[in-house]
JSON list of C-alpha atoms in Angstrom, two decimals:
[
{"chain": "A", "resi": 1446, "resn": "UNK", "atom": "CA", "xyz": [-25.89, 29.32, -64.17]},
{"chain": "A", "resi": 1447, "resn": "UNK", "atom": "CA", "xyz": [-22.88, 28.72, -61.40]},
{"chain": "A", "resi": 1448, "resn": "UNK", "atom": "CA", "xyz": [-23.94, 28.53, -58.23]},
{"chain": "A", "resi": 1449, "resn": "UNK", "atom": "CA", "xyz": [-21.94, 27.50, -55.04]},
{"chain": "A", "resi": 1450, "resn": "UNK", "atom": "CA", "xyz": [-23.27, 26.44, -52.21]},
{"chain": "A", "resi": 1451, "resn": "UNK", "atom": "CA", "xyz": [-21.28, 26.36, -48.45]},
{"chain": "A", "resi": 1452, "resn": "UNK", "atom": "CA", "xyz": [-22.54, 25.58, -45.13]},
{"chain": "A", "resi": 1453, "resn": "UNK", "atom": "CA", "xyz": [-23.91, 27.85, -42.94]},
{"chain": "A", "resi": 1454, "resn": "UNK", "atom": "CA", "xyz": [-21.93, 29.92, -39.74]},
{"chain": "A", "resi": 1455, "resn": "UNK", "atom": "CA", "xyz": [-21.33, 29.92, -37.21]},
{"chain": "A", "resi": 1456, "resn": "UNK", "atom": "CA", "xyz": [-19.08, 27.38, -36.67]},
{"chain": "A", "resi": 1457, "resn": "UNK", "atom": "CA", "xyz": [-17.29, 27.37, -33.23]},
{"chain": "A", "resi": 1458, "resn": "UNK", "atom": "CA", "xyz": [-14.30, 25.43, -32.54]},
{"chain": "A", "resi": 1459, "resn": "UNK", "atom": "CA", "xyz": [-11.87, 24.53, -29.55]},
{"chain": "A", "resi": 1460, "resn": "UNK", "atom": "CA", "xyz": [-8.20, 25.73, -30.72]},
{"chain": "A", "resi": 1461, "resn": "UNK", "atom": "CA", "xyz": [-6.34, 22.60, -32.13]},
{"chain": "A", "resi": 1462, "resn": "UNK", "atom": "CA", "xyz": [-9.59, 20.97, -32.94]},
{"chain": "A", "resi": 1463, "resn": "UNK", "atom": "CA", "xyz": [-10.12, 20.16, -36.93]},
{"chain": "A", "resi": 1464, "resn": "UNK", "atom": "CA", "xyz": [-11.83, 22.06, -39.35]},
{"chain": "A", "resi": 1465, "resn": "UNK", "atom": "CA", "xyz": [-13.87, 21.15, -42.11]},
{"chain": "A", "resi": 1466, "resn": "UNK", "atom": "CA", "xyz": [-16.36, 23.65, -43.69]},
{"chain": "A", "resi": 1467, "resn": "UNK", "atom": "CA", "xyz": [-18.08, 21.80, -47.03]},
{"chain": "A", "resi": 1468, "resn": "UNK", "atom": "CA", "xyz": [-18.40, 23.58, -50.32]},
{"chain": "A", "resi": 1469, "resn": "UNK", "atom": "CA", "xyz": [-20.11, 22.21, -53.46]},
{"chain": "A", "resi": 1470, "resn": "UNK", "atom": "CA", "xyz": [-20.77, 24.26, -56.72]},
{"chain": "A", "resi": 1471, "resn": "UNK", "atom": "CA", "xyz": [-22.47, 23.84, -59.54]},
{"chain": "A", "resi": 1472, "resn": "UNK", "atom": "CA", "xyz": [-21.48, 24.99, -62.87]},
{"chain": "A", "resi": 1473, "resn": "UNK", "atom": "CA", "xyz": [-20.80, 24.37, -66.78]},
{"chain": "A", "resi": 1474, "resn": "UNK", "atom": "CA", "xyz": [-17.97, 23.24, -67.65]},
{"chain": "A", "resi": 1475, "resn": "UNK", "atom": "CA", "xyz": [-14.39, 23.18, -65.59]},
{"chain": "A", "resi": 1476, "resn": "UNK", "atom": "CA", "xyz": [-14.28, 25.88, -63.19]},
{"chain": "A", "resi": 1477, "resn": "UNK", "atom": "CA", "xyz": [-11.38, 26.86, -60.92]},
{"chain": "A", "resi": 1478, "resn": "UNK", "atom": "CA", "xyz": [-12.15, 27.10, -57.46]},
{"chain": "A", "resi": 1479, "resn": "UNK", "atom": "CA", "xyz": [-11.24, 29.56, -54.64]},
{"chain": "A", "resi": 1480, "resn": "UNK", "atom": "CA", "xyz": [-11.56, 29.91, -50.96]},
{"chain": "A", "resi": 1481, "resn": "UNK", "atom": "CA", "xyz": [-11.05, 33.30, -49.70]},
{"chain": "A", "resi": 1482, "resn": "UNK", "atom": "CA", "xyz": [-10.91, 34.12, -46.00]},
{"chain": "A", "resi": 1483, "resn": "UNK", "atom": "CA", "xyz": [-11.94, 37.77, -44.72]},
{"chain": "A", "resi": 1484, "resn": "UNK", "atom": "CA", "xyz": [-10.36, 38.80, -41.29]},
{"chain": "A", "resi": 1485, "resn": "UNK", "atom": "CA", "xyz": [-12.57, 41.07, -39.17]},
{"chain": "A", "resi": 1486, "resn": "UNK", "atom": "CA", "xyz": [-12.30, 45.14, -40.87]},
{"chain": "A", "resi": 1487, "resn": "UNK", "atom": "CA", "xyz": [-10.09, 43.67, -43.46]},
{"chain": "A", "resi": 1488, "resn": "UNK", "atom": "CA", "xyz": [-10.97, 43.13, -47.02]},
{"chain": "A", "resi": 1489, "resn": "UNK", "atom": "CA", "xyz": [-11.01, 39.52, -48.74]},
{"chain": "A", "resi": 1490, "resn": "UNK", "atom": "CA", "xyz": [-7.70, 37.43, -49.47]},
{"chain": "A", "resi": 1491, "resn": "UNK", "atom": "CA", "xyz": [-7.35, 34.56, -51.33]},
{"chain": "A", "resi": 1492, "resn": "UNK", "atom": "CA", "xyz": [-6.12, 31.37, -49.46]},
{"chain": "A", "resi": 1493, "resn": "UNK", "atom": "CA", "xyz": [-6.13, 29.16, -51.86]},
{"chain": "A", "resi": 1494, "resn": "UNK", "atom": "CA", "xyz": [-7.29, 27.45, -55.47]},
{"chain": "A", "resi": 1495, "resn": "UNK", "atom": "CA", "xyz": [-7.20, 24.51, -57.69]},
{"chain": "A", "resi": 1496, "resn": "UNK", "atom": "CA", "xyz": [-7.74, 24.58, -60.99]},
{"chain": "A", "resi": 1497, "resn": "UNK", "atom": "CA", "xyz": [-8.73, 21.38, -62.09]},
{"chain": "A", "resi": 1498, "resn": "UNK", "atom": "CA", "xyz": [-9.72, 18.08, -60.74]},
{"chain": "A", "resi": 1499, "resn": "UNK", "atom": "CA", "xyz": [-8.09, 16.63, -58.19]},
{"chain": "A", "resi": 1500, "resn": "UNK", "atom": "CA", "xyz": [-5.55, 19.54, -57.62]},
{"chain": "A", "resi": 1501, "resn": "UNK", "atom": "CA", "xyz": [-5.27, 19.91, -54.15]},
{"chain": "A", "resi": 1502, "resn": "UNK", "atom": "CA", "xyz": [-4.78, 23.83, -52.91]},
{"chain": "A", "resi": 1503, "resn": "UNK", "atom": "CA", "xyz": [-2.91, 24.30, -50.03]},
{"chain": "A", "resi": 1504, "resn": "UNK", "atom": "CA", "xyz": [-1.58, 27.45, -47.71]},
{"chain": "A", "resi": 1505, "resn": "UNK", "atom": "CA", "xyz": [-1.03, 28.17, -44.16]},
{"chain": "A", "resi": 1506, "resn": "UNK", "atom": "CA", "xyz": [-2.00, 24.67, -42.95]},
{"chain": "A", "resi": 1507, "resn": "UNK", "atom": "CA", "xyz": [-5.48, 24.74, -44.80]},
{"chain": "A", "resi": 1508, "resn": "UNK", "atom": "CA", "xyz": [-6.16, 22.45, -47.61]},
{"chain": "A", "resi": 1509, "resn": "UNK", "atom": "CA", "xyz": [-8.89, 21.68, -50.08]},
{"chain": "A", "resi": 1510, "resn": "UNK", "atom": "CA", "xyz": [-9.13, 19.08, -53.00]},
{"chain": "A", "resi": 1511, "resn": "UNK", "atom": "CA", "xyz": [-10.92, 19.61, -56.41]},
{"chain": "A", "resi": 1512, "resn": "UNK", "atom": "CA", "xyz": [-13.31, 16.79, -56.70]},
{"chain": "A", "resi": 1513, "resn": "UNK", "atom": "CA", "xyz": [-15.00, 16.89, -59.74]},
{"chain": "A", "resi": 1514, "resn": "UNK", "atom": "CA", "xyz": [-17.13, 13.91, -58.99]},
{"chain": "A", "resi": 1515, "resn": "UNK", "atom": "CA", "xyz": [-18.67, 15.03, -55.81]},
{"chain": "A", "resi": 1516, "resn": "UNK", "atom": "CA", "xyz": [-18.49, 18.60, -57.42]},
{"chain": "A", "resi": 1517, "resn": "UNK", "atom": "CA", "xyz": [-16.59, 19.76, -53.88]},
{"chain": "A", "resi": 1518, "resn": "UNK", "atom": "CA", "xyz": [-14.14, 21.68, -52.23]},
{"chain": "A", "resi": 1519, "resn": "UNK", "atom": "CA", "xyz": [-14.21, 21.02, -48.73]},
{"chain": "A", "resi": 1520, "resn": "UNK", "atom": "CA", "xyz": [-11.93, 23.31, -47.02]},
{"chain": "A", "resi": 1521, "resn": "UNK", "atom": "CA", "xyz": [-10.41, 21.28, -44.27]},
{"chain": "A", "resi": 1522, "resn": "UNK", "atom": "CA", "xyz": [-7.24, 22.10, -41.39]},
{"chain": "A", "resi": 1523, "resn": "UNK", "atom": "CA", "xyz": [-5.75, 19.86, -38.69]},
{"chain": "A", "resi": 1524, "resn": "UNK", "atom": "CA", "xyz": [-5.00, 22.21, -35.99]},
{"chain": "A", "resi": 1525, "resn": "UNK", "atom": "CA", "xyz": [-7.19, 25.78, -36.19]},
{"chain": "A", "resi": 1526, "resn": "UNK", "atom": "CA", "xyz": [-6.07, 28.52, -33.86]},
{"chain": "A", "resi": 1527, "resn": "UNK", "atom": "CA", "xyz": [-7.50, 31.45, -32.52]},
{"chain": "A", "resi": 1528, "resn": "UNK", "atom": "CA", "xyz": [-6.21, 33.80, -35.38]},
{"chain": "A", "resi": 1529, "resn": "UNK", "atom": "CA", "xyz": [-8.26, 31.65, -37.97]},
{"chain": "A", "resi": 1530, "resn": "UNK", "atom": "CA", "xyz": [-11.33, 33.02, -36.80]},
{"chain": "A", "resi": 1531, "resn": "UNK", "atom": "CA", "xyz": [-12.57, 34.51, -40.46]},
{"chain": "A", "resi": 1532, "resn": "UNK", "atom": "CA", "xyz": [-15.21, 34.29, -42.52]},
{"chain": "A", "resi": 1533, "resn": "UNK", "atom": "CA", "xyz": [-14.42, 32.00, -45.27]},
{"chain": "A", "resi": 1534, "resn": "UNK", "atom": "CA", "xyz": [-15.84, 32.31, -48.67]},
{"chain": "A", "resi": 1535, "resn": "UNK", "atom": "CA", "xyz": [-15.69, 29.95, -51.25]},
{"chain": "A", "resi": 1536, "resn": "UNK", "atom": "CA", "xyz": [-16.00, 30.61, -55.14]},
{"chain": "A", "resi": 1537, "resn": "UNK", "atom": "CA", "xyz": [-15.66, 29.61, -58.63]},
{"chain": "A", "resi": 1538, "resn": "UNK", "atom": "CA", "xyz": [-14.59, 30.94, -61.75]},
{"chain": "A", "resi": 1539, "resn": "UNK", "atom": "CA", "xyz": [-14.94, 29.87, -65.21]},
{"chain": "A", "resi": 1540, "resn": "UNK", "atom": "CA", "xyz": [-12.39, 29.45, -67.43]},
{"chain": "A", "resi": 1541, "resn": "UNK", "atom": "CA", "xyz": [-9.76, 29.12, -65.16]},
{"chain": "A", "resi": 1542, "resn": "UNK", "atom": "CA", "xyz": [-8.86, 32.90, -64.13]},
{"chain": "A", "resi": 1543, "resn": "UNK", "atom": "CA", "xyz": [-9.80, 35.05, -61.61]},
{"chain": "A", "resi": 1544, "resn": "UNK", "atom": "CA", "xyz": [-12.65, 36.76, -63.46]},
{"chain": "A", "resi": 1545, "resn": "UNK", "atom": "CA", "xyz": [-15.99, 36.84, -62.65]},
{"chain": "A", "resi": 1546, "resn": "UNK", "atom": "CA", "xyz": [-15.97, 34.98, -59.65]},
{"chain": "A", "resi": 1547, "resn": "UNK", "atom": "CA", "xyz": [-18.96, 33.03, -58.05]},
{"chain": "A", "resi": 1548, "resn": "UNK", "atom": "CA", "xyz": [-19.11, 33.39, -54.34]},
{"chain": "A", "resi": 1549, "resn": "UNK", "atom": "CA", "xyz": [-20.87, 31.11, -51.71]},
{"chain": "A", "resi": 1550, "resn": "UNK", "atom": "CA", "xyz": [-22.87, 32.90, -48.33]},
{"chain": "A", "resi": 1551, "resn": "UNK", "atom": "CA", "xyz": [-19.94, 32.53, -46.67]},
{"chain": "A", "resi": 1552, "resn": "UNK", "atom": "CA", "xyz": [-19.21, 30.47, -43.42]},
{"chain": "A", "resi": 1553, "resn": "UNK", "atom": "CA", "xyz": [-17.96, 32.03, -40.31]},
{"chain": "A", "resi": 1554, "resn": "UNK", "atom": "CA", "xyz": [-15.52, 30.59, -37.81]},
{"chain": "A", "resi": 1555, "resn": "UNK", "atom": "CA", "xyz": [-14.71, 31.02, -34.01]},
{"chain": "A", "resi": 1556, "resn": "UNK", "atom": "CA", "xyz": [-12.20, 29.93, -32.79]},
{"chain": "A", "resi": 1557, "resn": "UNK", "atom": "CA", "xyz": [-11.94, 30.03, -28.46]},
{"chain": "A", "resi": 1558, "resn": "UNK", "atom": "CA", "xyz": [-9.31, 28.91, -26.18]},
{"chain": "B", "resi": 1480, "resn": "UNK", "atom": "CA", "xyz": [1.87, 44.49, -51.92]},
{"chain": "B", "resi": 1481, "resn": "UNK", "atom": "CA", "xyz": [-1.14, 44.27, -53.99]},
{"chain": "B", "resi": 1482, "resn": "UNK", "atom": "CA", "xyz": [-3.79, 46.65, -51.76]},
{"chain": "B", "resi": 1483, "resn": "UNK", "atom": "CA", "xyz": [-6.89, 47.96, -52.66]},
{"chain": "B", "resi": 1484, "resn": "UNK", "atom": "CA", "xyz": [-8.52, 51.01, -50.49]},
{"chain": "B", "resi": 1485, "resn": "UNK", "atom": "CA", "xyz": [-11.69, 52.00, -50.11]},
{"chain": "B", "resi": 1486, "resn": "UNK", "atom": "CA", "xyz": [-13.18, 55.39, -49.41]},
{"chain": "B", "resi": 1487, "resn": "UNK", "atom": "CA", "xyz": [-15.35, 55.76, -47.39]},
{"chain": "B", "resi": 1488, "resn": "UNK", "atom": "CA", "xyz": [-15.49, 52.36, -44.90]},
{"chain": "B", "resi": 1489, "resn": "UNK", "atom": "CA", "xyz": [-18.55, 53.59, -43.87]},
{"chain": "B", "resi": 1490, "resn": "UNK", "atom": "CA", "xyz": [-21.45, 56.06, -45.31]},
{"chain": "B", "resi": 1491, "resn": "UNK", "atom": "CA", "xyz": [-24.86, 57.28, -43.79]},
{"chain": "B", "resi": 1492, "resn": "UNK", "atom": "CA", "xyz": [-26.98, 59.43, -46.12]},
{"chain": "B", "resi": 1493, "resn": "UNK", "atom": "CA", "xyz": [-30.87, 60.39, -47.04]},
{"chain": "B", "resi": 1494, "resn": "UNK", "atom": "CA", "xyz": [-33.36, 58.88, -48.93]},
{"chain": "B", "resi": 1495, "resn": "UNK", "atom": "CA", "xyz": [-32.76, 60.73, -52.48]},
{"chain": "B", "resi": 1496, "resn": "UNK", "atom": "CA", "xyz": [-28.98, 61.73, -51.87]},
{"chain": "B", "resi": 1497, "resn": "UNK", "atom": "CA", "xyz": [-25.99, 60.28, -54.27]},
{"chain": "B", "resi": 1498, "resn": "UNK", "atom": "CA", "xyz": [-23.11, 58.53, -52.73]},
{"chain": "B", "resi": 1499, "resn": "UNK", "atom": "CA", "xyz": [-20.20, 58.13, -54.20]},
{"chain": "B", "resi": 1500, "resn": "UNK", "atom": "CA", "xyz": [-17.89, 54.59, -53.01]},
{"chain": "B", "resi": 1501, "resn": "UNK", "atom": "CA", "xyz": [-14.24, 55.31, -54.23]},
{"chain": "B", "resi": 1502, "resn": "UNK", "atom": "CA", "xyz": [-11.89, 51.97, -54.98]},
{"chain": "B", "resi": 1503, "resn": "UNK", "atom": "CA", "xyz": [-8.14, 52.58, -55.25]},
{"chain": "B", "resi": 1504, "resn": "UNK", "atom": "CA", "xyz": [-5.49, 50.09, -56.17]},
{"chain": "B", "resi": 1505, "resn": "UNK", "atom": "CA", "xyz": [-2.29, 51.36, -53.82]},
{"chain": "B", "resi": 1506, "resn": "UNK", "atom": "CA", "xyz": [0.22, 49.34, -55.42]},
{"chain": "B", "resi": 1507, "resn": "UNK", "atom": "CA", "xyz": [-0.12, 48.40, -58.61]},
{"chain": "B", "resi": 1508, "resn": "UNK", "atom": "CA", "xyz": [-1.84, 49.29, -61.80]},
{"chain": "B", "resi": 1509, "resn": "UNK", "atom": "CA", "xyz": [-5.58, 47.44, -62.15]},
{"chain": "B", "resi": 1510, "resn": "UNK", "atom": "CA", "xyz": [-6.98, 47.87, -65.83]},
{"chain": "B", "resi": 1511, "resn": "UNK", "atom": "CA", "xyz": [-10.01, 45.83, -64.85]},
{"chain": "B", "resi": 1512, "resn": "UNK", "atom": "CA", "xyz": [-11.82, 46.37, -61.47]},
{"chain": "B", "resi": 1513, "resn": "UNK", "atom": "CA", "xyz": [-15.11, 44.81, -60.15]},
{"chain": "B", "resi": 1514, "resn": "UNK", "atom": "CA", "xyz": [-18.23, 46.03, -57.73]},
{"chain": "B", "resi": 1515, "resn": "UNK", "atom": "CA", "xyz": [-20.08, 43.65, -55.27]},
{"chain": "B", "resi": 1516, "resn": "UNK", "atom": "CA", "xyz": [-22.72, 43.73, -53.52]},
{"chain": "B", "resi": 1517, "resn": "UNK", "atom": "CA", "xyz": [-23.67, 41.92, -50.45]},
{"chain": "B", "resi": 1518, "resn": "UNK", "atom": "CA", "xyz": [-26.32, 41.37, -47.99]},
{"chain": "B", "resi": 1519, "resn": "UNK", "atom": "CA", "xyz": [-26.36, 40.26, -44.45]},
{"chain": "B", "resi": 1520, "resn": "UNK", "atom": "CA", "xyz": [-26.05, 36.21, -44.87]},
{"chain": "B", "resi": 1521, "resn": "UNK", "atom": "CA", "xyz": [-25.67, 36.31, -48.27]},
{"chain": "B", "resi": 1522, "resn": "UNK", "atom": "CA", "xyz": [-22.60, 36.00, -50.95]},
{"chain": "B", "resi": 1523, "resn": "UNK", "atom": "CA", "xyz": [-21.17, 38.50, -52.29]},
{"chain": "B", "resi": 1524, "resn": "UNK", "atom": "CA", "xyz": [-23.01, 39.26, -56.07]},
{"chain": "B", "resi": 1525, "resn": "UNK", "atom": "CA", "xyz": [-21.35, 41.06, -58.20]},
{"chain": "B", "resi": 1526, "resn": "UNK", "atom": "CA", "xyz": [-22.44, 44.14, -59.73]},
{"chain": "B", "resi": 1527, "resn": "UNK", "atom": "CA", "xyz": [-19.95, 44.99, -62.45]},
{"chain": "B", "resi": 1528, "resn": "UNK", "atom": "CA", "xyz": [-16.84, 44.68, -64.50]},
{"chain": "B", "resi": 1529, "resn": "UNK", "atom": "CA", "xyz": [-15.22, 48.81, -64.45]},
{"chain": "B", "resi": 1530, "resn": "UNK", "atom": "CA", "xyz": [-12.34, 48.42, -67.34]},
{"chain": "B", "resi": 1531, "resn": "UNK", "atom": "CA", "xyz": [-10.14, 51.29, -67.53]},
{"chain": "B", "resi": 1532, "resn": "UNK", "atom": "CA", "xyz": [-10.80, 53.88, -70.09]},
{"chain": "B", "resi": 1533, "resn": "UNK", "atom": "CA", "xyz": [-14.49, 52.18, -71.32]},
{"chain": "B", "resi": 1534, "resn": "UNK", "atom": "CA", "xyz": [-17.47, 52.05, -70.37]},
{"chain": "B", "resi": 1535, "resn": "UNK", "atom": "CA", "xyz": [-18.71, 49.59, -67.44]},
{"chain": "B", "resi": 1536, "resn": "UNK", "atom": "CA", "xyz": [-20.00, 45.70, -68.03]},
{"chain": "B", "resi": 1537, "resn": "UNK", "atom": "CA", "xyz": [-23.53, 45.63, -65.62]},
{"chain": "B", "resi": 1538, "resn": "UNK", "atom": "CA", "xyz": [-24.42, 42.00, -64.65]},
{"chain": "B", "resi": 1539, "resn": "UNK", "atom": "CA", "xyz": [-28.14, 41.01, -65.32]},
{"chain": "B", "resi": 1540, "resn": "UNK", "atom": "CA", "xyz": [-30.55, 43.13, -63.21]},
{"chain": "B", "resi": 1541, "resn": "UNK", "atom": "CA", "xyz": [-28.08, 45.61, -62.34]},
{"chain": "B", "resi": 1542, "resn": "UNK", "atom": "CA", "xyz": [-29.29, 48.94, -63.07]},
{"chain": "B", "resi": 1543, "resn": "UNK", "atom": "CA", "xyz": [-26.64, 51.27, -64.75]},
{"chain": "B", "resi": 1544, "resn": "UNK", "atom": "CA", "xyz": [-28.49, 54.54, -64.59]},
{"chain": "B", "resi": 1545, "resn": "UNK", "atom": "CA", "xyz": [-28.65, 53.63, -60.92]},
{"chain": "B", "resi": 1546, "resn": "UNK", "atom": "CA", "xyz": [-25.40, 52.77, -60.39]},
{"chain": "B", "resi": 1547, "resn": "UNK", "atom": "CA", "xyz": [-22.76, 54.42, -62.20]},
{"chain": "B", "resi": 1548, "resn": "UNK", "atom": "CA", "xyz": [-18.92, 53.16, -62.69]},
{"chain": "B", "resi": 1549, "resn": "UNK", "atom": "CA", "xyz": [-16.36, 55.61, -63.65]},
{"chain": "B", "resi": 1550, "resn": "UNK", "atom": "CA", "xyz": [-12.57, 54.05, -63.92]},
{"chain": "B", "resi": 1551, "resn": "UNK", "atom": "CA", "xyz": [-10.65, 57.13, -64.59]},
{"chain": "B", "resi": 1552, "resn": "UNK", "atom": "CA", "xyz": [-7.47, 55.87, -64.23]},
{"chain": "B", "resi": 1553, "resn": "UNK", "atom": "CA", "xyz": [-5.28, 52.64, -63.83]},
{"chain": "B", "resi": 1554, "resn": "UNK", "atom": "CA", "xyz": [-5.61, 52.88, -60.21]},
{"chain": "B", "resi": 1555, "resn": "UNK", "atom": "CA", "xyz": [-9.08, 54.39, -59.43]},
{"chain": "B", "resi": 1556, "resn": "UNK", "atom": "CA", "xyz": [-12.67, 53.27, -59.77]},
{"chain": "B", "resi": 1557, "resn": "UNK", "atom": "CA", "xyz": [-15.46, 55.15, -58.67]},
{"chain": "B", "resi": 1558, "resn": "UNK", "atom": "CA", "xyz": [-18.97, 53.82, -58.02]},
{"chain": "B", "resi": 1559, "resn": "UNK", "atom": "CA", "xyz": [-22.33, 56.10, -57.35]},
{"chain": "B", "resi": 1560, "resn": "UNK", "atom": "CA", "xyz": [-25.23, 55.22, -56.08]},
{"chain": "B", "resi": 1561, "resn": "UNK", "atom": "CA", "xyz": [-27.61, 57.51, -57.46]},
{"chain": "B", "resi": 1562, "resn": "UNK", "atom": "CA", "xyz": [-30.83, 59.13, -55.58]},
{"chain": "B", "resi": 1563, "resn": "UNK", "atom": "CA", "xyz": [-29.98, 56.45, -52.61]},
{"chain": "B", "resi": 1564, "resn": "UNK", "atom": "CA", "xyz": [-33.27, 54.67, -51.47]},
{"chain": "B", "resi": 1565, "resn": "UNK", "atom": "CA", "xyz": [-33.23, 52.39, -48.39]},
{"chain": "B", "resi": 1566, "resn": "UNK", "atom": "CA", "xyz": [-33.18, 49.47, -50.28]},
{"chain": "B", "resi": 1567, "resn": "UNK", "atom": "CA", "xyz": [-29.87, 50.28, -51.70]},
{"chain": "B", "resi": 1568, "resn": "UNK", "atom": "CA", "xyz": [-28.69, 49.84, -48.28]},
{"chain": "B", "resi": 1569, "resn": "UNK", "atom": "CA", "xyz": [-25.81, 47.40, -48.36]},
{"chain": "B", "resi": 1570, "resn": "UNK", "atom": "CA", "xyz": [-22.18, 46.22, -48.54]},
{"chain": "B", "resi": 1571, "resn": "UNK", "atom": "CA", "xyz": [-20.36, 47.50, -50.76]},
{"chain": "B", "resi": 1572, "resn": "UNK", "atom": "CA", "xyz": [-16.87, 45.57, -51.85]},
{"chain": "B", "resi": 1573, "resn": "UNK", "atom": "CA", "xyz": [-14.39, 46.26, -54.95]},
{"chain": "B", "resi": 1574, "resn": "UNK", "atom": "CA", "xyz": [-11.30, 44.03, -56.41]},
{"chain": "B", "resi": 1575, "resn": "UNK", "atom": "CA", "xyz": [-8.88, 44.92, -58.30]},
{"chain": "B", "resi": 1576, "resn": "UNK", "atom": "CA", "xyz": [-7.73, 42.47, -60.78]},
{"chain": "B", "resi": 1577, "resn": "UNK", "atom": "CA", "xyz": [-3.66, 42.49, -61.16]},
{"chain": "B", "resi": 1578, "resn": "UNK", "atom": "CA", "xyz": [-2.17, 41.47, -63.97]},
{"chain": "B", "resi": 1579, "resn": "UNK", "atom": "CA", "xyz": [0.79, 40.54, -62.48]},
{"chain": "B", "resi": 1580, "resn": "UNK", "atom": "CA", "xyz": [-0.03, 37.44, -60.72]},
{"chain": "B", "resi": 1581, "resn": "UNK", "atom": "CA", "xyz": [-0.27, 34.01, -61.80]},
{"chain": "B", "resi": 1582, "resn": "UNK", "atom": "CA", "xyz": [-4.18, 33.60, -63.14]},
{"chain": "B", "resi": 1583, "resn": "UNK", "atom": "CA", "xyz": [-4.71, 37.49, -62.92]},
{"chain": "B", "resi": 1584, "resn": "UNK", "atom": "CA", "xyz": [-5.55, 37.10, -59.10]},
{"chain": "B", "resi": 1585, "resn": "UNK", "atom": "CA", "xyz": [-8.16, 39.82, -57.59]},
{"chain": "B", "resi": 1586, "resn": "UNK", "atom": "CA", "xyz": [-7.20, 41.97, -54.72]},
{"chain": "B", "resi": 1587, "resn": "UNK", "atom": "CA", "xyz": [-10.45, 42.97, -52.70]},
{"chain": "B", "resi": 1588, "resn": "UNK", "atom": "CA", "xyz": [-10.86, 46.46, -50.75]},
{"chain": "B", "resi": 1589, "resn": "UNK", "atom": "CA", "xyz": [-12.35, 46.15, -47.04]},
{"chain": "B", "resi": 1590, "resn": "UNK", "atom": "CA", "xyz": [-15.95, 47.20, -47.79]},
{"chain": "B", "resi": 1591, "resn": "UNK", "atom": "CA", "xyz": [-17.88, 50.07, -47.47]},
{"chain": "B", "resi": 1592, "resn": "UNK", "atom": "CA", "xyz": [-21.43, 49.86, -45.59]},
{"chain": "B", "resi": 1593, "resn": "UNK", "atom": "CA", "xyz": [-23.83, 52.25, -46.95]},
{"chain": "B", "resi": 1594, "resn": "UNK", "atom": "CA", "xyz": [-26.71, 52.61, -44.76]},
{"chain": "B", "resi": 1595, "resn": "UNK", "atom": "CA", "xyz": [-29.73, 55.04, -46.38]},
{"chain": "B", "resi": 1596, "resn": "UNK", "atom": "CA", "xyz": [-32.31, 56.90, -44.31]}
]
């Protein structure tokens, strides 16, 4: 079955340091893939998705590439800030919608001045 | 746009009790709505697939008589945890799927923690 498998939290950061919080999955087929980011009391919102190798998802500075061959999504940003401090999720779907969704454990970020 | 509630956030109740979760899309009209559960430390799993007007689609291992979906209407789904035991104890998180995004994108609720005695 899919699976997806992200490293675990915390992760604790300086602001303006770089981010990188690995993702790999495993599943039939060509999945889209998702990170979603969950702000503290607030419920989970997509930040971004590719849906097929190589694509490259991007959205408020964060960015991850579709890399079928290492069967990753690496969410990576330059430059976090305080306000990025989230639990990040990432997830796959098969057949290229939104449906069904496969989630990782989820990786939690801290962000301190 | 595009928000889902959840009623209640949070719900204490005793062993042999039903608890019912209530999942409302504020904004827009959701034909198809899913349950998750999750853990402490773990990913979210979901539960079910609520389609408007039908009966509910339980994953594997998900008990129905246990857990039952109602979608009533285009903008509520209802789920009930039946004669709670502590091991339903939990997270309890709901999407909404809208049809009018690009790749029918799902809009998630906050969560409801259900804690049984």
């Amino acid at each position: 079955g899919n699976s997806v498998t992200q490293m675990e939290g915390p992760v604790t950061l300086s602001e303006e340091a770089f981010l990188t919080i690995n993702c790999t999955y495993t599943a039939t087929g060509y999945p889209s893939l998702f990170w979603y980011v969950q702000y503290p009391g607030e419920g989970l919102q997509l930040l971004l998705k590719a849906t097929k190798a190589d694509d490259k998802g991007s959205n408020k500075g964060f960015e991850a590439t579709y890399r079928k061959e290492t069967t990753s999504f690496h969410l990576e940003k330059g430059s976090v800030q305080v306000s990025d401090s989230a639990v990040y999720f990432c997830a796959l779907s098969d057949g290229g919608t939104a449906s069904k969704l496969t989630f990782g454990t989820g990786t939690r970020l801290q962000v301190t001045l | 746009g595009a928000v889902v509630s959840q009623h209640p956030s949070r719900v204490i109740c005793k062993s042999g009790t039903s608890v019912k979760i209530e999942c409302r899309s504020l904004d827009f009209q959701a034909t198809t709505m899913f349950w998750y559960r999750q853990f402490p430390k773990q990913s979210l799993m979901l539960m079910a697939t609520s389609n408007e007007g039908s009966k509910a689609t339980y994953e594997q291992g998900v008990e129905k008589d246990k857990f039952l979906i109602n979608h009533a209407s285009l903008t509520l789904s209802t789920l009930t945890v039946t004669s709670a035991h502590p091991e339903d104890s939990s997270f309890y998180i709901c999407s909404a799927l809208s049809p009018g995004t690009s790749d029918n994108e799902q809009f998630f609720g906050p969560g409801t923690r259900l804690t049984v005695l």
